[in-house]
Amino acid sequence: MNIAIIGKSGQLAFELQRELQDAAHKVVVYGRDDIDITNESSIRDVLEQHTPDVVINASAYTAVDKAEQDNDACRAINTVAVKALANYCKSVGAFLVHVSTDYVFNGHKGSPYLPNDPLEPQGVYGKTKAEGEQALLEVLPHSSCIIRTAWVYSSHGNNFVKTMLRLMEEKPALSVIDDQVGSPTWAKGLAQACIAAATGKVSGIYHWTDEGVASWYDFALAIQELGVEKGLLSGEIPISPIPSSQYPTPAKRPHYSVLDKTATRESFSALHPTHWRKQLCAMLDELKAQLS
């Protein structure tokens, strides 16, 4: 199978390449210097050299707060590009795997969100991701898979885990929000879900995160505890829980965005979601190995 991955510099593309490196598939990864995914001519000219059977769109505009002032750039990547990729895939009979987000929901439900729950994004980032989903479903409803995820981190790139490790070494104390609840997700597991969707050509909308739930405060405590245990941190500092009201941001965050994975477990039976703490432990072991 020929697989094209869009979004070379991101943490998901990094994990996708690692998961596929020993596979029999022919894999090509494209970054912004290789392809303009907002331009259908660029997509066609570049991808026809590879003739992919499957395109995995791991690119996204994810600067949630910056998006509030950068509407056009955010929409170009999260909406226009998705429609353009869908049009290309439709024209050549390719399958498209697209990664979306918990931000398409309003965060008020109070129980895990189902794939078919109504979309009600609260900010520019979420709105453009929802519009991207809708564009894909209009163009390519039967030859695409949308995988929504949340709180993604990896040993590669910038993310909450690596930021917390840095701040825990630099600061005498930290305050972390405790009234936003979701599920941390190691990008390695997300990559495996994307590959399963791609190779099995599983169409529909699915949710993928690691198992279990946490607040950002809970997540930070676990990062510190495991970081000290593994020698990534020199010691513990006080970490205090605070409400979102004490840390205002330009973009609204969903207060509760746990994603229901029942349909995913049924359709991707070979995959076994793992508790987020166990996944965090494995990623920190990997990070330590990279640093040693």
Tab-separated table of N, CA, C and O in Angstrom, residues 16-121:
chain	number	residue	atom	x	y	z
A	16	LEU	N	3.900	8.300	13.343
A	16	LEU	CA	3.452	7.515	12.191
A	16	LEU	C	4.641	6.932	11.429
A	16	LEU	O	4.636	5.762	11.044
A	17	GLN	N	5.659	7.760	11.229
A	17	GLN	CA	6.843	7.276	10.517
A	17	GLN	C	7.536	6.152	11.278
A	17	GLN	O	7.980	5.172	10.683
A	18	ARG	N	7.610	6.285	12.606
A	18	ARG	CA	8.255	5.236	13.400
A	18	ARG	C	7.451	3.940	13.340
A	18	ARG	O	8.022	2.846	13.261
A	19	GLU	N	6.133	4.048	13.404
A	19	GLU	CA	5.298	2.843	13.381
A	19	GLU	C	5.343	2.144	12.023
A	19	GLU	O	5.171	0.927	11.942
A	20	LEU	N	5.578	2.920	10.966
A	20	LEU	CA	5.532	2.358	9.616
A	20	LEU	C	6.902	2.019	9.045
A	20	LEU	O	6.997	1.470	7.943
A	21	GLN	N	7.970	2.322	9.788
A	21	GLN	CA	9.301	2.201	9.214
A	21	GLN	C	9.682	0.766	8.845
A	21	GLN	O	10.463	0.545	7.915
A	22	ASP	N	9.136	-0.201	9.541
A	22	ASP	CA	9.463	-1.595	9.239
A	22	ASP	C	8.348	-2.308	8.469
A	22	ASP	O	8.415	-3.516	8.245
A	23	ALA	N	7.331	-1.544	8.092
A	23	ALA	CA	6.201	-2.145	7.385
A	23	ALA	C	6.511	-2.300	5.897
A	23	ALA	O	7.465	-1.717	5.370
A	24	ALA	N	5.692	-3.082	5.228
A	24	ALA	CA	5.897	-3.327	3.804
A	24	ALA	C	5.364	-2.196	2.938
A	24	ALA	O	5.598	-2.176	1.728
A	25	HIS	N	4.654	-1.255	3.562
A	25	HIS	CA	4.060	-0.172	2.791
A	25	HIS	C	5.106	0.816	2.299
A	25	HIS	O	6.156	1.003	2.921
A	26	LYS	N	4.802	1.460	1.190
A	26	LYS	CA	5.633	2.558	0.702
A	26	LYS	C	5.088	3.850	1.313
A	26	LYS	O	3.921	4.181	1.121
A	27	VAL	N	5.924	4.543	2.075
A	27	VAL	CA	5.473	5.720	2.832
A	27	VAL	C	6.253	6.954	2.407
A	27	VAL	O	7.491	6.930	2.335
A	28	VAL	N	5.533	8.035	2.125
A	28	VAL	CA	6.148	9.325	1.836
A	28	VAL	C	5.525	10.355	2.767
A	28	VAL	O	4.308	10.359	2.987
A	29	VAL	N	6.356	11.214	3.345
A	29	VAL	CA	5.893	12.226	4.299
A	29	VAL	C	6.151	13.608	3.726
A	29	VAL	O	7.265	13.907	3.262
A	30	TYR	N	5.124	14.444	3.761
A	30	TYR	CA	5.215	15.785	3.182
A	30	TYR	C	5.058	16.859	4.250
A	30	TYR	O	4.185	16.762	5.116
A	31	GLY	N	5.891	17.891	4.157
A	31	GLY	CA	5.794	19.047	5.027
A	31	GLY	C	5.409	20.277	4.232
A	31	GLY	O	5.188	20.216	3.013
A	32	ARG	N	5.369	21.415	4.904
A	32	ARG	CA	4.922	22.644	4.252
A	32	ARG	C	5.860	23.087	3.133
A	32	ARG	O	5.446	23.816	2.223
A	33	ASP	N	7.131	22.654	3.191
A	33	ASP	CA	8.069	22.995	2.117
A	33	ASP	C	7.889	22.110	0.891
A	33	ASP	O	8.419	22.411	-0.179
A	34	ASP	N	7.156	21.020	1.057
A	34	ASP	CA	6.974	20.063	-0.034
A	34	ASP	C	5.653	20.250	-0.773
A	34	ASP	O	5.553	19.943	-1.967
A	35	ILE	N	4.641	20.724	-0.051
A	35	ILE	CA	3.292	20.750	-0.603
A	35	ILE	C	2.479	21.868	0.046
A	35	ILE	O	2.630	22.151	1.234
A	36	ASP	N	1.649	22.522	-0.765
A	36	ASP	CA	0.713	23.524	-0.247
A	36	ASP	C	-0.664	22.870	-0.202
A	36	ASP	O	-1.342	22.766	-1.230
A	37	ILE	N	-1.041	22.401	0.970
A	37	ILE	CA	-2.293	21.633	1.061
A	37	ILE	C	-3.543	22.505	0.960
A	37	ILE	O	-4.656	21.988	0.914
A	38	THR	N	-3.377	23.816	0.915
A	38	THR	CA	-4.531	24.693	0.696
A	38	THR	C	-4.775	24.905	-0.797
A	38	THR	O	-5.746	25.563	-1.175
A	39	ASN	N	-3.912	24.335	-1.644
A	39	ASN	CA	-3.986	24.547	-3.082
A	39	ASN	C	-4.156	23.200	-3.785
A	39	ASN	O	-3.276	22.339	-3.715
A	40	GLU	N	-5.293	23.019	-4.444
A	40	GLU	CA	-5.579	21.718	-5.054
A	40	GLU	C	-4.598	21.357	-6.167
A	40	GLU	O	-4.276	20.183	-6.362
A	41	SER	N	-4.080	22.353	-6.873
A	41	SER	CA	-3.100	22.076	-7.931
A	41	SER	C	-1.797	21.554	-7.337
A	41	SER	O	-1.186	20.618	-7.862
A	42	SER	N	-1.376	22.160	-6.219
A	42	SER	CA	-0.159	21.701	-5.543
A	42	SER	C	-0.336	20.278	-5.033
A	42	SER	O	0.563	19.437	-5.179
A	43	ILE	N	-1.482	20.002	-4.444
A	43	ILE	CA	-1.758	18.653	-3.937
A	43	ILE	C	-1.671	17.634	-5.069
A	43	ILE	O	-1.010	16.599	-4.964
A	44	ARG	N	-2.319	17.953	-6.182
A	44	ARG	CA	-2.341	17.026	-7.319
A	44	ARG	C	-0.933	16.832	-7.900
A	44	ARG	O	-0.504	15.706	-8.150
A	45	ASP	N	-0.209	17.933	-8.087
A	45	ASP	CA	1.115	17.850	-8.698
A	45	ASP	C	2.083	17.037	-7.842
A	45	ASP	O	2.890	16.260	-8.361
A	46	VAL	N	2.003	17.219	-6.532
A	46	VAL	CA	2.934	16.527	-5.629
A	46	VAL	C	2.530	15.076	-5.410
A	46	VAL	O	3.356	14.160	-5.524
A	47	LEU	N	1.251	14.852	-5.106
A	47	LEU	CA	0.837	13.500	-4.744
A	47	LEU	C	0.786	12.546	-5.928
A	47	LEU	O	0.938	11.327	-5.749
A	48	GLU	N	0.598	13.074	-7.132
A	48	GLU	CA	0.529	12.155	-8.278
A	48	GLU	C	1.889	11.480	-8.546
A	48	GLU	O	1.948	10.449	-9.205
A	49	GLN	N	2.957	12.038	-7.976
A	49	GLN	CA	4.270	11.400	-8.096
A	49	GLN	C	4.351	10.132	-7.232
A	49	GLN	O	5.185	9.264	-7.466
A	50	HIS	N	3.483	10.064	-6.223
A	50	HIS	CA	3.491	8.936	-5.274
A	50	HIS	C	2.289	8.019	-5.467
A	50	HIS	O	2.316	6.868	-5.071
A	51	THR	N	1.240	8.538	-6.101
A	51	THR	CA	-0.033	7.825	-6.306
A	51	THR	C	-0.470	7.054	-5.052
A	51	THR	O	-0.528	5.820	-5.051
A	52	PRO	N	-0.753	7.763	-3.950
A	52	PRO	CA	-1.098	7.078	-2.704
A	52	PRO	C	-2.444	6.371	-2.768
A	52	PRO	O	-3.387	6.846	-3.401
A	53	ASP	N	-2.501	5.226	-2.098
A	53	ASP	CA	-3.780	4.548	-1.881
A	53	ASP	C	-4.510	5.197	-0.709
A	53	ASP	O	-5.742	5.199	-0.648
A	54	VAL	N	-3.718	5.703	0.227
A	54	VAL	CA	-4.259	6.326	1.437
A	54	VAL	C	-3.479	7.600	1.739
A	54	VAL	O	-2.248	7.624	1.612
A	55	VAL	N	-4.192	8.644	2.137
A	55	VAL	CA	-3.577	9.866	2.640
A	55	VAL	C	-3.944	9.989	4.115
A	55	VAL	O	-5.122	9.879	4.479
A	56	ILE	N	-2.939	10.186	4.971
A	56	ILE	CA	-3.195	10.452	6.390
A	56	ILE	C	-2.881	11.918	6.648
A	56	ILE	O	-1.730	12.339	6.519
A	57	ASN	N	-3.900	12.678	6.985
A	57	ASN	CA	-3.716	14.111	7.233
A	57	ASN	C	-3.407	14.342	8.708
A	57	ASN	O	-4.295	14.401	9.540
A	58	ALA	N	-2.104	14.474	8.998
A	58	ALA	CA	-1.663	14.719	10.373
A	58	ALA	C	-1.312	16.188	10.590
A	58	ALA	O	-0.724	16.551	11.602
A	59	SER	N	-1.681	17.039	9.635
A	59	SER	CA	-1.393	18.471	9.765
A	59	SER	C	-2.582	19.183	10.393
A	59	SER	O	-3.729	18.775	10.232
A	60	ALA	N	-2.293	20.248	11.118
A	60	ALA	CA	-3.364	21.063	11.707
A	60	ALA	C	-2.778	22.362	12.222
A	60	ALA	O	-1.594	22.434	12.565
A	61	TYR	N	-3.602	23.377	12.249
A	61	TYR	CA	-3.264	24.617	12.947
A	61	TYR	C	-3.742	24.421	14.383
A	61	TYR	O	-4.928	24.378	14.645
A	62	THR	N	-2.800	24.276	15.326
A	62	THR	CA	-3.169	23.901	16.692
A	62	THR	C	-2.853	24.972	17.734
A	62	THR	O	-2.996	24.710	18.930
A	63	ALA	N	-2.427	26.161	17.300
A	63	ALA	CA	-2.166	27.249	18.254
A	63	ALA	C	-3.515	27.845	18.653
A	63	ALA	O	-3.988	28.822	18.060
A	64	VAL	N	-4.138	27.223	19.644
A	64	VAL	CA	-5.540	27.495	19.980
A	64	VAL	C	-5.786	28.971	20.310
A	64	VAL	O	-6.759	29.573	19.834
A	65	ASP	N	-4.931	29.568	21.112
A	65	ASP	CA	-5.127	30.969	21.489
A	65	ASP	C	-4.792	31.921	20.341
A	65	ASP	O	-5.515	32.883	20.083
A	66	LYS	N	-3.709	31.637	19.635
A	66	LYS	CA	-3.315	32.477	18.502
A	66	LYS	C	-4.392	32.480	17.422
A	66	LYS	O	-4.598	33.479	16.721
A	67	ALA	N	-5.112	31.365	17.302
A	67	ALA	CA	-6.154	31.239	16.282
A	67	ALA	C	-7.238	32.297	16.420
A	67	ALA	O	-7.859	32.698	15.428
A	68	GLU	N	-7.477	32.765	17.641
A	68	GLU	CA	-8.523	33.765	17.859
A	68	GLU	C	-8.236	35.061	17.101
A	68	GLU	O	-9.153	35.804	16.759
A	69	GLN	N	-6.953	35.331	16.833
A	69	GLN	CA	-6.557	36.523	16.084
A	69	GLN	C	-6.055	36.187	14.676
A	69	GLN	O	-5.741	37.075	13.895
A	70	ASP	N	-5.970	34.907	14.385
A	70	ASP	CA	-5.358	34.441	13.139
A	70	ASP	C	-6.343	33.550	12.394
A	70	ASP	O	-5.994	32.467	11.918
A	71	ASN	N	-7.565	34.049	12.291
A	71	ASN	CA	-8.684	33.272	11.774
A	71	ASN	C	-8.417	32.698	10.383
A	71	ASN	O	-8.644	31.510	10.129
A	72	ASP	N	-7.910	33.524	9.484
A	72	ASP	CA	-7.739	33.090	8.093
A	72	ASP	C	-6.717	31.971	7.972
A	72	ASP	O	-6.942	30.989	7.252
A	73	ALA	N	-5.587	32.112	8.671
A	73	ALA	CA	-4.548	31.085	8.595
A	73	ALA	C	-5.029	29.778	9.212
A	73	ALA	O	-4.753	28.686	8.693
A	74	CYS	N	-5.766	29.888	10.307
A	74	CYS	CA	-6.307	28.704	10.972
A	74	CYS	C	-7.302	27.992	10.066
A	74	CYS	O	-7.249	26.767	9.903
A	75	ARG	N	-8.190	28.751	9.442
A	75	ARG	CA	-9.203	28.147	8.564
A	75	ARG	C	-8.562	27.529	7.320
A	75	ARG	O	-9.025	26.493	6.819
A	76	ALA	N	-7.497	28.148	6.824
A	76	ALA	CA	-6.834	27.610	5.630
A	76	ALA	C	-6.331	26.186	5.868
A	76	ALA	O	-6.495	25.310	5.009
A	77	ILE	N	-5.735	25.947	7.038
A	77	ILE	CA	-5.165	24.624	7.333
A	77	ILE	C	-6.230	23.646	7.810
A	77	ILE	O	-6.238	22.466	7.419
A	78	ASN	N	-7.137	24.114	8.656
A	78	ASN	CA	-8.091	23.203	9.309
A	78	ASN	C	-9.365	22.956	8.511
A	78	ASN	O	-10.074	21.991	8.789
A	79	THR	N	-9.653	23.811	7.547
A	79	THR	CA	-10.883	23.640	6.763
A	79	THR	C	-10.595	23.546	5.271
A	79	THR	O	-10.891	22.537	4.627
A	80	VAL	N	-10.000	24.606	4.706
A	80	VAL	CA	-9.768	24.654	3.258
A	80	VAL	C	-8.902	23.478	2.803
A	80	VAL	O	-9.204	22.807	1.808
A	81	ALA	N	-7.825	23.216	3.549
A	81	ALA	CA	-6.910	22.141	3.168
A	81	ALA	C	-7.579	20.773	3.244
A	81	ALA	O	-7.319	19.897	2.404
A	82	VAL	N	-8.435	20.584	4.237
A	82	VAL	CA	-9.116	19.290	4.382
A	82	VAL	C	-10.030	19.032	3.179
A	82	VAL	O	-10.061	17.935	2.621
A	83	LYS	N	-10.755	20.069	2.772
A	83	LYS	CA	-11.625	19.932	1.598
A	83	LYS	C	-10.800	19.659	0.340
A	83	LYS	O	-11.168	18.821	-0.493
A	84	ALA	N	-9.664	20.345	0.220
A	84	ALA	CA	-8.805	20.152	-0.951
A	84	ALA	C	-8.247	18.729	-0.992
A	84	ALA	O	-8.203	18.097	-2.060
A	85	LEU	N	-7.813	18.221	0.154
A	85	LEU	CA	-7.313	16.840	0.211
A	85	LEU	C	-8.425	15.844	-0.100
A	85	LEU	O	-8.206	14.838	-0.787
A	86	ALA	N	-9.626	16.133	0.400
A	86	ALA	CA	-10.766	15.251	0.121
A	86	ALA	C	-11.095	15.236	-1.368
A	86	ALA	O	-11.373	14.170	-1.939
A	87	ASN	N	-11.050	16.400	-2.001
A	87	ASN	CA	-11.314	16.467	-3.448
A	87	ASN	C	-10.286	15.667	-4.227
A	87	ASN	O	-10.628	14.957	-5.185
A	88	TYR	N	-9.023	15.768	-3.818
A	88	TYR	CA	-7.977	14.999	-4.499
A	88	TYR	C	-8.237	13.503	-4.330
A	88	TYR	O	-8.196	12.732	-5.307
A	89	CYS	N	-8.481	13.083	-3.093
A	89	CYS	CA	-8.701	11.653	-2.832
A	89	CYS	C	-9.908	11.124	-3.604
A	89	CYS	O	-9.872	10.005	-4.137
A	90	LYS	N	-10.947	11.931	-3.701
A	90	LYS	CA	-12.129	11.518	-4.462
A	90	LYS	C	-11.781	11.329	-5.940
A	90	LYS	O	-12.229	10.370	-6.578
A	91	SER	N	-10.947	12.231	-6.459
A	91	SER	CA	-10.627	12.197	-7.892
A	91	SER	C	-9.779	10.994	-8.278
A	91	SER	O	-9.826	10.539	-9.428
A	92	VAL	N	-8.995	10.470	-7.330
A	92	VAL	CA	-8.102	9.348	-7.661
A	92	VAL	C	-8.505	8.044	-6.968
A	92	VAL	O	-7.827	7.030	-7.109
A	93	GLY	N	-9.597	8.082	-6.189
A	93	GLY	CA	-10.050	6.873	-5.514
A	93	GLY	C	-9.214	6.484	-4.309
A	93	GLY	O	-9.139	5.309	-3.946
A	94	ALA	N	-8.595	7.475	-3.655
A	94	ALA	CA	-7.790	7.210	-2.460
A	94	ALA	C	-8.630	7.363	-1.202
A	94	ALA	O	-9.666	8.034	-1.200
A	95	PHE	N	-8.171	6.748	-0.134
A	95	PHE	CA	-8.836	6.816	1.172
A	95	PHE	C	-8.147	7.895	2.002
A	95	PHE	O	-6.922	8.039	1.958
A	96	LEU	N	-8.926	8.655	2.773
A	96	LEU	CA	-8.366	9.753	3.570
A	96	LEU	C	-8.638	9.539	5.049
A	96	LEU	O	-9.783	9.365	5.468
A	97	VAL	N	-7.562	9.534	5.839
A	97	VAL	CA	-7.670	9.502	7.302
A	97	VAL	C	-7.361	10.902	7.811
A	97	VAL	O	-6.296	11.452	7.512
A	98	HIS	N	-8.278	11.462	8.559
A	98	HIS	CA	-8.147	12.845	9.031
A	98	HIS	C	-8.282	12.896	10.549
A	98	HIS	O	-9.179	12.273	11.123
A	99	VAL	N	-7.390	13.624	11.192
A	99	VAL	CA	-7.397	13.715	12.649
A	99	VAL	C	-8.073	15.004	13.092
A	99	VAL	O	-7.722	16.101	12.636
A	100	SER	N	-9.060	14.876	13.971
A	100	SER	CA	-9.774	16.034	14.496
A	100	SER	C	-9.629	16.092	16.018
A	100	SER	O	-8.733	15.454	16.578
A	101	THR	N	-10.509	16.814	16.686
A	101	THR	CA	-10.239	17.221	18.057
A	101	THR	C	-11.476	17.236	18.940
A	101	THR	O	-12.605	17.365	18.455
A	102	ASP	N	-11.239	17.143	20.256
A	102	ASP	CA	-12.308	17.290	21.236
A	102	ASP	C	-12.874	18.714	21.252
A	102	ASP	O	-13.963	18.943	21.767
A	103	TYR	N	-12.157	19.675	20.691
A	103	TYR	CA	-12.605	21.073	20.695
A	103	TYR	C	-13.823	21.314	19.808
A	103	TYR	O	-14.362	22.418	19.802
A	104	VAL	N	-14.263	20.298	19.046
A	104	VAL	CA	-15.484	20.477	18.260
A	104	VAL	C	-16.721	20.430	19.161
A	104	VAL	O	-17.820	20.789	18.727
A	105	PHE	N	-16.554	20.018	20.415
A	105	PHE	CA	-17.659	19.966	21.375
A	105	PHE	C	-17.584	21.154	22.342
A	105	PHE	O	-16.522	21.763	22.522
A	106	ASN	N	-18.710	21.442	22.993
A	106	ASN	CA	-18.739	22.623	23.875
A	106	ASN	C	-18.217	22.349	25.281
A	106	ASN	O	-17.957	23.285	26.039
A	107	GLY	N	-18.063	21.065	25.644
A	107	GLY	CA	-17.497	20.734	26.947
A	107	GLY	C	-18.468	20.794	28.105
A	107	GLY	O	-18.061	20.730	29.266
A	108	HIS	N	-19.762	20.888	27.816
A	108	HIS	CA	-20.764	21.031	28.881
A	108	HIS	C	-21.540	19.749	29.153
A	108	HIS	O	-22.375	19.709	30.057
A	109	LYS	N	-21.303	18.691	28.391
A	109	LYS	CA	-22.151	17.498	28.472
A	109	LYS	C	-22.038	16.787	29.814
A	109	LYS	O	-23.039	16.335	30.366
A	110	GLY	N	-20.828	16.645	30.329
A	110	GLY	CA	-20.649	16.002	31.629
A	110	GLY	C	-20.525	14.498	31.588
A	110	GLY	O	-20.353	13.857	32.618
A	111	SER	N	-20.629	13.916	30.396
A	111	SER	CA	-20.369	12.483	30.207
A	111	SER	C	-19.645	12.339	28.872
A	111	SER	O	-19.687	13.253	28.043
A	112	PRO	N	-18.963	11.203	28.648
A	112	PRO	CA	-18.133	11.083	27.445
A	112	PRO	C	-18.904	11.351	26.150
A	112	PRO	O	-20.019	10.867	25.950
A	113	TYR	N	-18.266	12.113	25.274
A	113	TYR	CA	-18.885	12.488	24.003
A	113	TYR	C	-18.867	11.325	23.021
A	113	TYR	O	-17.840	10.669	22.820
A	114	LEU	N	-20.019	11.077	22.398
A	114	LEU	CA	-20.159	10.068	21.356
A	114	LEU	C	-19.789	10.677	20.007
A	114	LEU	O	-19.902	11.890	19.813
A	115	PRO	N	-19.357	9.857	19.057
A	115	PRO	CA	-18.982	10.401	17.750
A	115	PRO	C	-20.088	11.190	17.053
A	115	PRO	O	-19.803	12.137	16.319
A	116	ASN	N	-21.352	10.816	17.300
A	116	ASN	CA	-22.453	11.508	16.619
A	116	ASN	C	-23.107	12.599	17.466
A	116	ASN	O	-24.168	13.109	17.110
A	117	ASP	N	-22.501	12.969	18.591
A	117	ASP	CA	-23.038	14.067	19.383
A	117	ASP	C	-22.953	15.372	18.594
A	117	ASP	O	-22.052	15.543	17.760
A	118	PRO	N	-23.878	16.313	18.857
A	118	PRO	CA	-23.871	17.587	18.121
A	118	PRO	C	-22.567	18.352	18.335
A	118	PRO	O	-22.013	18.371	19.437
A	119	LEU	N	-22.098	18.979	17.263
A	119	LEU	CA	-20.891	19.791	17.344
A	119	LEU	C	-21.268	21.213	17.781
A	119	LEU	O	-22.212	21.796	17.252
A	120	GLU	N	-20.527	21.726	18.728
A	120	GLU	CA	-20.755	23.097	19.184
A	120	GLU	C	-19.422	23.684	19.666
A	120	GLU	O	-19.204	23.887	20.859
A	121	PRO	N	-18.520	23.943	18.723
A	121	PRO	CA	-17.208	24.469	19.098
A	121	PRO	C	-17.319	25.864	19.702
A	121	PRO	O	-18.209	26.632	19.361
